CSV table of C-alpha atoms and ligand atoms in Angstrom, one decimal:
chain,number,residue,atom,x,y,z
A,1,MET,CA,-74.9,25.6,79.9
A,2,GLN,CA,-76.5,26.1,76.6
A,3,THR,CA,-76.2,29.0,74.2
A,4,LYS,CA,-79.3,30.6,72.8
A,5,ILE,CA,-79.8,33.5,70.4
A,6,ALA,CA,-81.9,36.4,71.9
A,7,VAL,CA,-83.5,39.0,69.7
A,8,ARG,CA,-85.3,42.2,70.7
A,9,GLY,CA,-87.6,43.0,67.8
A,10,GLY,CA,-88.7,46.3,66.3
A,11,ASN,CA,-85.6,47.6,64.6
A,12,PRO,CA,-85.9,47.9,60.8
A,13,LEU,CA,-82.8,46.3,59.2
A,14,LEU,CA,-80.7,48.9,57.4
A,15,GLY,CA,-77.4,48.7,55.6
A,16,ASN,CA,-75.5,46.1,53.5
A,17,VAL,CA,-74.9,42.4,54.1
A,18,ARG,CA,-72.5,40.2,52.2
A,19,ILE,CA,-73.6,36.7,51.3
A,20,SER,CA,-71.3,33.7,51.8
A,21,GLY,CA,-70.7,30.7,49.6
A,22,ALA,CA,-73.5,28.3,49.2
A,23,LYS,CA,-73.8,25.6,51.9
A,24,ASN,CA,-75.4,23.2,49.4
A,25,ALA,CA,-72.8,23.8,46.8
A,26,ALA,CA,-69.9,23.3,49.2
A,27,ALA,CA,-71.7,20.1,50.4
A,28,CYS,CA,-71.2,18.4,47.1
A,29,ILE,CA,-68.0,20.2,45.8
A,30,LEU,CA,-65.9,19.3,48.8
A,31,PRO,CA,-66.5,15.6,48.5
A,32,ALA,CA,-66.0,15.9,44.7
A,33,THR,CA,-62.4,16.8,45.4
A,34,ILE,CA,-61.9,13.0,46.0
A,35,LEU,CA,-62.2,12.5,42.2
A,36,ALA,CA,-59.2,14.7,41.5
A,37,ALA,CA,-56.5,12.5,43.2
A,38,GLY,CA,-54.6,15.7,43.5
A,39,LYS,CA,-54.7,19.2,45.1
A,40,CYS,CA,-57.8,21.5,44.8
A,41,THR,CA,-58.0,25.0,46.2
A,42,ILE,CA,-61.6,25.9,47.0
A,43,GLU,CA,-62.5,29.6,47.7
A,44,ASN,CA,-65.6,31.3,49.2
A,45,VAL,CA,-66.3,28.2,51.4
A,46,PRO,CA,-68.8,29.2,54.1
A,47,ALA,CA,-67.5,28.8,57.7
A,48,ILE,CA,-70.4,26.7,58.9
A,49,SER,CA,-70.6,23.4,60.8
A,50,ASP,CA,-71.7,21.4,57.8
A,51,VAL,CA,-68.4,22.3,56.2
A,52,THR,CA,-66.5,21.3,59.4
A,53,TYR,CA,-68.3,17.9,59.4
A,54,THR,CA,-67.5,17.4,55.7
A,55,LEU,CA,-63.8,18.2,56.2
A,56,ARG,CA,-63.7,15.7,59.1
A,57,ILE,CA,-64.9,13.0,56.8
A,58,LEU,CA,-62.3,13.9,54.1
A,59,GLU,CA,-59.5,13.7,56.7
A,60,SER,CA,-60.8,10.4,58.1
A,61,LEU,CA,-60.4,9.0,54.6
A,62,GLY,CA,-56.8,10.3,54.5
A,63,ALA,CA,-57.1,13.5,52.6
A,64,LYS,CA,-54.9,16.4,53.6
A,65,VAL,CA,-56.9,19.6,54.4
A,66,ARG,CA,-55.2,23.0,54.8
A,67,LEU,CA,-57.1,26.2,55.8
A,68,LEU,CA,-55.4,29.0,53.7
A,69,ASP,CA,-57.8,31.5,55.3
A,70,LYS,CA,-61.3,31.4,56.9
A,71,ASN,CA,-63.0,30.7,53.6
A,72,THR,CA,-60.3,29.1,51.5
A,73,LEU,CA,-59.3,25.5,51.7
A,74,GLU,CA,-56.5,23.4,50.0
A,75,ILE,CA,-57.6,19.8,49.8
A,76,ASP,CA,-55.1,17.1,48.7
A,77,THR,CA,-56.8,13.8,48.0
A,78,ALA,CA,-53.8,12.1,46.5
A,79,PRO,CA,-53.0,10.3,49.8
A,80,LEU,CA,-56.6,9.1,50.2
A,81,HIS,CA,-56.7,5.5,51.3
A,82,GLY,CA,-60.1,4.7,52.8
A,83,HIS,CA,-63.5,4.3,51.3
A,84,THR,CA,-65.6,3.7,54.5
A,85,VAL,CA,-67.4,6.5,56.4
A,86,THR,CA,-69.1,5.4,59.6
A,87,HIS,CA,-72.2,6.6,61.3
A,88,ASP,CA,-70.4,8.8,63.9
A,89,LEU,CA,-69.3,11.0,60.9
A,90,THR,CA,-72.4,10.8,58.7
A,91,ARG,CA,-75.0,11.4,61.4
A,92,HIS,CA,-74.6,15.2,61.5
A,93,MET,CA,-75.8,16.0,58.0
A,94,ARG,CA,-77.7,14.7,55.0
A,95,ALA,CA,-74.9,15.7,52.6
A,96,SER,CA,-72.7,12.9,53.8
A,97,TYR,CA,-74.4,10.9,51.0
A,98,TYR,CA,-72.2,12.6,48.5
A,99,PHE,CA,-69.2,10.5,49.7
A,100,LEU,CA,-71.0,7.5,48.1
A,101,GLY,CA,-70.8,8.9,44.6
A,102,ALA,CA,-67.4,10.4,45.0
A,103,LEU,CA,-65.7,7.3,46.4
A,104,LEU,CA,-67.5,5.1,43.9
A,105,GLY,CA,-66.4,7.3,41.1
A,106,ARG,CA,-62.8,7.3,42.3
A,107,PHE,CA,-62.3,3.7,43.6
A,108,GLY,CA,-65.2,1.7,42.3
A,109,GLN,CA,-66.2,1.1,45.9
A,110,ALA,CA,-67.8,3.0,48.8
A,111,ARG,CA,-69.2,2.2,52.2
A,112,VAL,CA,-71.0,5.1,53.8
A,113,ALA,CA,-73.5,5.0,56.7
A,114,MET,CA,-76.9,6.4,56.1
A,115,PRO,CA,-76.9,10.2,56.4
A,116,GLY,CA,-78.4,12.4,59.1
A,117,GLY,CA,-79.7,15.9,58.6
A,118,CYS,CA,-82.8,17.9,59.2
A,119,ASN,CA,-86.0,16.0,60.0
A,120,LEU,CA,-88.2,17.0,57.1
A,121,GLY,CA,-90.2,13.8,56.9
A,122,VAL,CA,-89.1,10.6,55.1
A,123,ARG,CA,-85.9,11.3,53.2
A,124,PRO,CA,-84.9,8.1,51.4
A,125,ILE,CA,-81.9,7.8,49.1
A,126,ASP,CA,-83.4,5.2,46.8
A,127,LEU,CA,-82.9,7.4,43.7
A,128,HIS,CA,-79.2,7.7,44.6
A,129,GLU,CA,-78.9,3.9,44.9
A,130,LYS,CA,-80.9,3.5,41.6
A,131,ALA,CA,-78.4,5.7,39.8
A,132,PHE,CA,-75.4,3.8,41.1
A,133,ALA,CA,-77.0,0.4,40.2
A,134,MET,CA,-77.8,1.6,36.7
A,135,LEU,CA,-74.1,2.6,36.3
A,136,GLY,CA,-73.2,-1.0,37.1
A,137,ALA,CA,-72.6,-0.9,40.9
A,138,THR,CA,-73.8,-3.5,43.3
A,139,VAL,CA,-75.6,-1.7,46.1
A,140,ASP,CA,-76.3,-3.3,49.5
A,141,THR,CA,-77.3,-2.2,53.0
A,142,GLU,CA,-75.0,-3.7,55.6
A,143,GLU,CA,-75.4,-3.8,59.4
A,144,ASN,CA,-75.0,-0.4,61.1
A,145,ALA,CA,-77.0,1.2,58.3
A,146,ILE,CA,-73.9,1.1,56.0
A,147,ILE,CA,-74.7,1.6,52.3
A,148,SER,CA,-72.1,-0.3,50.3
A,149,CYS,CA,-71.5,0.2,46.6
A,150,SER,CA,-69.0,-1.7,44.5
A,151,ALA,CA,-68.4,-2.0,40.7
A,152,GLU,CA,-65.6,-3.6,38.7
A,153,LYS,CA,-66.4,-1.0,36.1
A,154,LEU,CA,-68.9,1.9,35.9
A,155,VAL,CA,-70.5,2.1,32.5
A,156,GLY,CA,-72.4,5.2,31.2
A,157,THR,CA,-76.2,4.8,30.8
A,158,GLN,CA,-79.5,6.6,30.7
A,159,ILE,CA,-80.8,7.5,34.2
A,160,TYR,CA,-84.4,8.8,34.6
A,161,PHE,CA,-85.4,10.3,38.0
A,162,ASP,CA,-89.1,9.9,38.8
A,163,VAL,CA,-88.8,12.7,41.3
A,164,VAL,CA,-86.6,15.7,40.8
A,165,SER,CA,-83.8,15.2,43.4
A,166,VAL,CA,-80.9,17.6,44.1
A,167,GLY,CA,-78.9,15.0,45.9
A,168,ALA,CA,-79.5,12.1,43.5
A,169,THR,CA,-78.7,14.4,40.5
A,170,ALA,CA,-75.4,15.5,42.0
A,171,ASN,CA,-74.5,11.9,43.1
A,172,ALA,CA,-75.2,10.5,39.7
A,173,MET,CA,-72.8,13.1,38.2
A,174,LEU,CA,-70.1,12.2,40.8
A,175,ALA,CA,-70.3,8.5,40.0
A,176,ALA,CA,-70.5,9.0,36.2
A,177,VAL,CA,-67.6,11.4,35.5
A,178,ARG,CA,-65.1,8.6,35.1
A,179,ALA,CA,-67.5,5.9,33.9
A,180,ASP,CA,-67.0,4.3,30.4
A,181,GLY,CA,-69.1,6.2,27.9
A,182,ARG,CA,-72.0,8.6,28.1
A,183,THR,CA,-74.5,9.0,31.0
A,184,GLN,CA,-77.6,10.9,30.4
A,185,ILE,CA,-79.5,12.1,33.5
A,186,GLU,CA,-83.1,12.9,32.8
A,187,ASN,CA,-85.5,14.9,35.0
A,188,ALA,CA,-82.4,16.3,36.6
A,189,ALA,CA,-82.5,19.0,39.3
A,190,LYS,CA,-81.5,22.5,38.1
A,191,GLU,CA,-80.5,24.2,41.3
A,192,PRO,CA,-77.6,26.7,41.2
A,193,HIS,CA,-75.5,24.3,43.2
A,194,ILE,CA,-76.0,21.5,40.6
A,195,VAL,CA,-74.6,23.9,38.0
A,196,ASP,CA,-71.8,24.9,40.3
A,197,LEU,CA,-70.8,21.2,40.8
A,198,ALA,CA,-70.9,20.5,37.1
A,199,ASN,CA,-68.7,23.5,36.4
A,200,PHE,CA,-66.3,22.5,39.2
A,201,LEU,CA,-66.0,18.9,37.8
A,202,ASN,CA,-65.4,20.3,34.3
A,203,ALA,CA,-62.6,22.5,35.7
A,204,MET,CA,-61.1,19.2,37.0
A,205,GLY,CA,-61.3,17.8,33.4
A,206,ALA,CA,-64.7,16.2,33.4
A,207,ASN,CA,-67.0,16.5,30.3
A,208,ILE,CA,-70.5,17.5,31.5
A,209,ARG,CA,-73.1,19.5,29.5
A,210,GLY,CA,-76.6,20.6,30.2
A,211,ALA,CA,-76.4,21.3,33.9
A,212,GLY,CA,-79.2,23.7,34.8
A,213,THR,CA,-81.5,22.0,32.4
A,214,ASP,CA,-83.5,18.8,33.0
A,215,THR,CA,-81.1,16.7,30.9
A,216,ILE,CA,-77.5,16.5,31.9
A,217,ARG,CA,-74.9,14.6,29.7
A,218,VAL,CA,-71.8,13.2,31.3
A,219,ASP,CA,-69.1,11.8,28.9
A,220,GLY,CA,-66.7,9.7,31.1
A,221,VAL,CA,-63.0,10.6,31.2
A,222,PRO,CA,-60.2,8.4,32.5
A,223,GLN,CA,-58.6,10.9,34.9
A,224,LEU,CA,-59.4,14.2,36.7
A,225,HIS,CA,-56.9,16.7,38.0
A,226,GLY,CA,-56.9,19.3,40.8
A,227,CYS,CA,-58.0,22.9,40.2
A,228,THR,CA,-59.0,26.2,41.9
A,229,TRP,CA,-62.6,26.9,42.4
A,230,SER,CA,-64.8,29.6,44.1
A,231,VAL,CA,-68.2,28.4,45.5
A,232,VAL,CA,-71.3,30.0,44.1
A,233,PRO,CA,-73.1,32.5,46.5
A,234,ASP,CA,-75.8,31.0,48.7
A,235,GLN,CA,-79.2,31.9,47.3
A,236,ILE,CA,-81.0,30.6,50.4
A,237,GLU,CA,-78.9,32.7,52.8
A,238,ALA,CA,-79.5,35.7,50.4
A,239,GLY,CA,-83.3,35.0,50.4
A,240,THR,CA,-83.3,34.8,54.2
A,241,TYR,CA,-81.8,38.3,54.5
A,242,MET,CA,-84.2,39.6,51.8
A,243,VAL,CA,-87.2,38.4,53.7
A,244,ALA,CA,-85.8,39.7,57.0
A,245,ALA,CA,-85.4,43.2,55.4
A,246,ALA,CA,-89.0,43.1,54.1
A,247,ALA,CA,-90.3,41.7,57.4
A,248,THR,CA,-88.8,44.5,59.5
A,249,GLY,CA,-89.7,47.4,57.1
A,250,GLY,CA,-86.0,47.8,56.4
A,251,ASN,CA,-83.8,48.8,53.5
A,252,VAL,CA,-81.0,46.3,52.9
A,253,LEU,CA,-78.5,45.9,50.0
A,254,VAL,CA,-77.8,42.1,49.8
A,255,GLU,CA,-74.4,41.8,48.2
A,256,ASN,CA,-72.4,39.0,46.5
A,257,VAL,CA,-75.5,37.3,44.9
A,258,THR,CA,-76.6,36.2,41.5
A,259,PRO,CA,-80.0,37.9,41.0
A,260,LYS,CA,-81.1,35.3,38.5
A,261,HIS,CA,-80.9,32.6,41.2
A,262,LEU,CA,-83.2,34.7,43.4
A,263,GLU,CA,-86.0,35.4,40.8
A,264,SER,CA,-88.7,33.4,42.5
A,265,ILE,CA,-87.9,34.9,45.9
A,266,SER,CA,-87.9,38.4,44.5
A,267,ALA,CA,-91.2,37.8,42.7
A,268,LYS,CA,-92.9,36.6,45.9
A,269,LEU,CA,-91.5,39.5,47.9
A,270,ARG,CA,-92.8,42.0,45.3
A,271,GLU,CA,-96.2,40.2,45.4
A,272,SER,CA,-96.2,40.7,49.2
A,273,GLY,CA,-95.6,44.5,48.7
A,274,ALA,CA,-91.9,44.8,49.2
A,275,LEU,CA,-89.7,46.7,46.7
A,276,VAL,CA,-86.9,44.7,45.2
A,277,GLU,CA,-84.2,46.3,43.0
A,278,GLU,CA,-81.7,44.1,41.1
A,279,TYR,CA,-78.1,45.0,40.3
A,280,ASP,CA,-75.3,43.0,38.7
A,281,ASP,CA,-74.3,41.2,41.9
A,282,ALA,CA,-76.6,42.6,44.5
A,283,VAL,CA,-80.3,43.1,45.2
A,284,ARG,CA,-81.9,45.8,47.4
A,285,VAL,CA,-85.0,45.0,49.4
A,286,ILE,CA,-87.2,47.7,50.9
A,287,GLY,CA,-90.1,46.8,53.1
A,288,HIS,CA,-92.5,49.4,54.1
A,289,SER,CA,-96.1,48.8,55.1
A,290,ARG,CA,-97.6,45.5,56.4
A,291,PRO,CA,-97.1,42.8,53.8
A,292,HIS,CA,-100.0,41.7,51.6
A,293,LYS,CA,-101.2,38.2,51.7
A,294,CYS,CA,-100.0,35.9,48.9
A,295,SER,CA,-99.9,32.2,48.1
A,296,VAL,CA,-96.7,30.2,47.9
A,297,LYS,CA,-96.1,26.8,46.4
A,298,THR,CA,-92.6,25.3,46.8
A,299,MET,CA,-91.2,23.7,43.6
A,300,PRO,CA,-87.8,22.5,42.3
A,301,HIS,CA,-85.6,25.3,41.0
A,302,PRO,CA,-86.5,27.7,39.3
A,303,GLY,CA,-89.7,27.5,41.4
A,304,PHE,CA,-90.0,28.9,44.9
A,305,PRO,CA,-87.4,27.0,47.0
A,306,THR,CA,-88.6,24.8,49.8
A,307,ASP,CA,-85.6,26.0,51.8
A,308,MET,CA,-87.3,29.5,51.9
A,309,GLN,CA,-90.8,28.2,52.9
A,310,PRO,CA,-90.5,28.8,56.7
A,311,GLN,CA,-89.0,32.2,56.3
A,312,MET,CA,-91.7,33.4,53.8
A,313,ALA,CA,-94.4,32.0,56.1
A,314,VAL,CA,-93.1,34.2,59.0
A,315,LEU,CA,-93.3,37.3,56.8
A,316,LEU,CA,-96.9,36.3,55.8
A,317,SER,CA,-97.9,35.6,59.4
A,318,VAL,CA,-98.4,39.4,59.8
A,319,ALA,CA,-99.8,40.0,56.3
A,320,THR,CA,-103.2,41.6,55.6
A,321,GLY,CA,-105.4,38.6,54.9
A,322,THR,CA,-104.9,34.9,54.7
A,323,SER,CA,-102.0,33.3,52.8
A,324,TYR,CA,-101.8,29.7,51.6
A,325,ILE,CA,-98.5,27.9,51.6
A,326,THR,CA,-98.1,24.6,49.8
A,327,GLU,CA,-95.1,22.4,50.5
A,328,SER,CA,-94.7,20.1,47.6
A,329,ILE,CA,-91.2,18.8,48.1
A,330,PHE,CA,-91.1,17.4,51.7
A,331,ASP,CA,-93.8,15.7,53.6
A,332,ASN,CA,-93.1,17.3,57.0
A,333,ARG,CA,-91.7,20.8,56.6
A,334,PHE,CA,-94.2,22.6,58.8
A,335,ARG,CA,-92.5,22.0,62.1
A,336,TRP,CA,-92.1,25.7,62.5
A,337,VAL,CA,-95.9,26.2,63.0
A,338,ASP,CA,-96.0,25.2,66.7
A,339,GLN,CA,-93.0,27.5,67.5
A,340,LEU,CA,-94.6,30.5,65.6
A,341,ALA,CA,-97.9,29.9,67.3
A,342,ARG,CA,-96.1,30.6,70.6
A,343,MET,CA,-95.4,34.1,69.2
A,344,GLY,CA,-99.1,34.7,68.4
A,345,ALA,CA,-99.2,33.5,64.8
A,346,VAL,CA,-102.4,31.8,63.5
A,347,VAL,CA,-101.5,28.9,61.2
A,348,LYS,CA,-103.5,25.8,60.4
A,349,VAL,CA,-101.8,22.9,58.7
A,350,ASP,CA,-104.0,20.7,56.4
A,351,GLY,CA,-101.8,18.1,54.7
A,352,LYS,CA,-99.4,19.8,52.4
A,353,MET,CA,-100.9,23.2,52.9
A,354,ALA,CA,-100.4,25.7,55.7
A,355,VAL,CA,-103.2,28.4,56.0
A,356,VAL,CA,-101.6,31.5,57.5
A,357,GLU,CA,-104.1,34.0,58.9
A,358,GLY,CA,-102.3,37.4,59.1
A,359,VAL,CA,-102.2,38.9,62.6
A,360,GLU,CA,-101.3,42.5,63.5
A,361,SER,CA,-98.0,41.6,65.0
A,362,LEU,CA,-96.0,38.8,66.7
A,363,MET,CA,-95.0,38.8,70.3
A,364,GLY,CA,-91.6,37.7,71.6
A,365,ALA,CA,-91.4,34.3,73.3
A,366,PRO,CA,-89.0,31.4,74.1
A,367,VAL,CA,-88.9,29.2,71.0
A,368,GLN,CA,-86.6,26.5,69.5
A,369,ALA,CA,-85.1,25.8,66.1
A,370,ASP,CA,-86.5,22.5,64.9
A,371,ASP,CA,-84.4,22.4,61.7
A,372,LEU,CA,-82.0,24.7,59.9
A,373,ARG,CA,-84.5,26.9,57.9
A,374,ALA,CA,-87.2,26.8,60.7
A,375,GLY,CA,-84.5,28.2,62.9
A,376,ALA,CA,-83.7,31.0,60.5
A,377,ALA,CA,-87.5,31.7,60.3
A,378,MET,CA,-87.6,32.0,64.1
A,379,LEU,CA,-84.8,34.6,63.9
A,380,ILE,CA,-86.8,36.6,61.4
A,381,ALA,CA,-89.9,36.3,63.7
A,382,GLY,CA,-87.8,37.6,66.6
A,383,LEU,CA,-86.7,40.6,64.5
A,384,MET,CA,-90.4,41.4,63.8
A,385,ALA,CA,-91.9,40.7,67.2
A,386,LEU,CA,-92.7,43.0,70.1
A,387,GLY,CA,-90.4,42.2,73.0
A,388,GLN,CA,-87.7,39.6,73.3
A,389,THR,CA,-87.4,36.2,71.7
A,390,GLU,CA,-85.0,33.5,72.8
A,391,ILE,CA,-84.1,30.7,70.4
A,392,GLU,CA,-82.8,27.3,71.6
A,393,HIS,CA,-81.0,24.7,69.6
A,394,ILE,CA,-79.2,27.3,67.6
A,395,GLU,CA,-76.8,24.5,66.4
A,396,TYR,CA,-79.3,23.9,63.6
A,397,ILE,CA,-79.0,27.6,62.4
A,398,GLU,CA,-75.2,27.5,62.6
A,399,ARG,CA,-75.1,24.5,60.2
A,400,GLY,CA,-76.1,26.8,57.4
A,401,TYR,CA,-75.6,30.5,58.2
A,402,GLU,CA,-72.1,31.9,58.6
A,403,ASN,CA,-71.7,34.6,61.3
A,404,VAL,CA,-75.5,35.0,61.5
A,405,VAL,CA,-75.6,37.1,64.7
A,406,GLU,CA,-72.8,39.4,63.5
A,407,LYS,CA,-74.4,39.9,60.1
A,408,PHE,CA,-77.8,40.7,61.6
A,409,LYS,CA,-76.2,42.9,64.3
A,410,ALA,CA,-74.4,44.9,61.5
A,411,LEU,CA,-77.8,45.6,60.0
A,412,GLY,CA,-79.0,47.2,63.2
A,413,ALA,CA,-80.7,44.2,64.8
A,414,ASP,CA,-80.8,44.0,68.6
A,415,ILE,CA,-79.5,40.4,68.7
A,416,PHE,CA,-77.1,38.6,70.9
A,417,TYR,CA,-76.0,35.2,72.3
A,418,LEU,CA,-77.4,34.2,75.7
A,419,GLN,CA,-75.6,31.8,77.9
A,420,ASP,CA,-78.3,29.9,79.8
A,421,ALA,CA,-77.9,27.5,82.7
A,422,ASP,CA,-79.5,24.3,81.4
A,423,GLU,CA,-82.5,24.3,83.8
A,424,ASP,CA,-82.8,20.5,83.6
A,425,ALA,CA,-79.2,20.1,84.6
A,426,VAL,CA,-79.8,22.4,87.5
A,427,LEU,CA,-82.9,20.5,88.6
A,428,LEU,CA,-81.1,17.2,88.3
A,429,ALA,CA,-78.2,18.6,90.3
A,430,GLY,CA,-80.7,19.2,93.0
B,1,LIG,C1,-81.2,19.0,49.1
B,1,LIG,O1,-81.7,17.9,49.9
B,1,LIG,C2,-80.8,20.0,50.1
B,1,LIG,N1,-79.7,19.6,50.9
B,1,LIG,C3,-82.0,20.5,50.9
B,1,LIG,O2,-81.5,21.6,51.7
B,1,LIG,C4,-83.1,21.0,50.0
B,1,LIG,O3,-84.2,21.3,50.7
B,1,LIG,C5,-83.4,19.9,49.0
B,1,LIG,O4,-82.2,19.5,48.3
B,1,LIG,C6,-84.4,20.4,47.9
B,1,LIG,O5,-83.9,21.5,47.3
B,1,LIG,C7,-78.4,19.5,50.4
B,1,LIG,O6,-78.2,19.9,49.3
B,1,LIG,C8,-77.4,19.0,51.3
B,1,LIG,P1,-83.9,16.1,47.3
B,1,LIG,P2,-82.0,16.5,49.3
B,1,LIG,O7,-83.3,14.8,47.0
B,1,LIG,O8,-81.0,16.2,48.3
B,1,LIG,C9,-87.3,12.8,47.7
B,1,LIG,C10,-81.4,23.0,53.5
B,1,LIG,O9,-82.2,23.5,54.2
B,1,LIG,N2,-86.2,11.8,47.4
B,1,LIG,O10,-84.0,17.2,46.2
B,1,LIG,O11,-82.2,15.5,50.4
B,1,LIG,C11,-87.1,13.6,49.0
B,1,LIG,O12,-87.7,12.8,50.1
B,1,LIG,C12,-81.6,21.6,53.1
B,1,LIG,O13,-80.3,23.5,53.1
B,1,LIG,C13,-86.6,10.5,47.3
B,1,LIG,O14,-87.7,10.1,47.3
B,1,LIG,O15,-83.4,16.7,48.6
B,1,LIG,C14,-87.9,14.8,48.7
B,1,LIG,O16,-89.3,14.6,48.9
B,1,LIG,C15,-82.9,21.0,53.6
B,1,LIG,N3,-85.6,9.6,47.1
B,1,LIG,C16,-87.6,15.1,47.2
B,1,LIG,O17,-87.2,13.8,46.7
B,1,LIG,C17,-84.2,10.0,47.0
B,1,LIG,O18,-83.4,9.1,46.8
B,1,LIG,C18,-86.6,16.1,47.0
B,1,LIG,O19,-85.4,15.8,47.8
B,1,LIG,C19,-83.9,11.4,47.2
B,1,LIG,C20,-84.9,12.3,47.4
């Protein structure tokens, strides 16, 4: 049996939705608790499978994890004894690479198998390894794709990233917080979760300045202590519901957000004809007529986020006119195109650009989630389409969206889980 998500399209989304803590902030903050060698209480943690995988790795290293409620964790890393994370634990997600920086920063050694995660093309971690080496670590690749890092002592230095990398920026901070002296990270990523990580580390006693700009200064400290922290709201989850509201001609108040983090998404939605009103910790999105065509180019924050590219493309697939979407971060993030074509979309991919010719409407069809955000995009397509859409491989979606069916249902969507006999299994059973 496999579980799918089924959506019957045509209902405008109406009402309020509360955004959860950011997946990509929790992804680096939870491993960062290793640096505290004490107890941390982390609030507003999204209940998603990437968090489950991360906690499994922490426990495998000897940390004590207590669930105080669905979204609040107490993590005690004082009893931590291991510094090896094997493939069976790292294969589920890309963010397992943060255990390299955290273990190296705490113990001066780390052995972590290459990460898994969404297939968005080649996703090397050479910039992470470069940062560790520049801080004085010896970095090797052992058998079973284990990356090993070891350092007698980590010494602050100047690190310049040729490519803006969220993961490498965060990992460099994790390894540098207890190094001797100052580390200056140049051409750093500025995503909200980079700022959230820096603020969390400072709450643990680190000395980090400049997060959110392209130069981050880390002055090493000898010891870090536990603290209590609340994870920043997820700007990509928020953007997904904003686009869904516009795409269904709805009227939705998206709550528990930081509007500043959503500026590029709000701007593109306004350009496509939606109304976006900003409040202190909420935005309202009102979609009315058919969206207007517009061009999108994904860029590092504060540019338009690559993690919103598939969702925006689905909105524009029914726009008046032709839209041009340029993916400048990853080299294969158009895997949603084939699935959307099954619903009647007309999209041509030419290298880093997808040319989206607006059609009148989409039609429901059986589709699959090829990665986390492509899966979210298929959900939005189903909400817009005439008829029923059934989405397979929903485990991708559940990696990054807490209570996604319940949240959409509360907004009036006709959406439900579908238990489906696995046809192949039935055939094989004869
Ligand atoms: C993080 O991935 C996010 N994942 C991704 O979110 C997000 O799409 C991406 O940042 C960009 O914002 C997590 O935070 C767990 P990068 P990451 O390093 O760190 C190249 C989602 O949907 N690069 O910023 O892997 C890389 O190939 C996921 O939530 C190197 O060349 O992204 C890419 O082209 C998907 N060498 C570019 O840099 C390296 O060592 C940006 O990647 C590292 C990256």
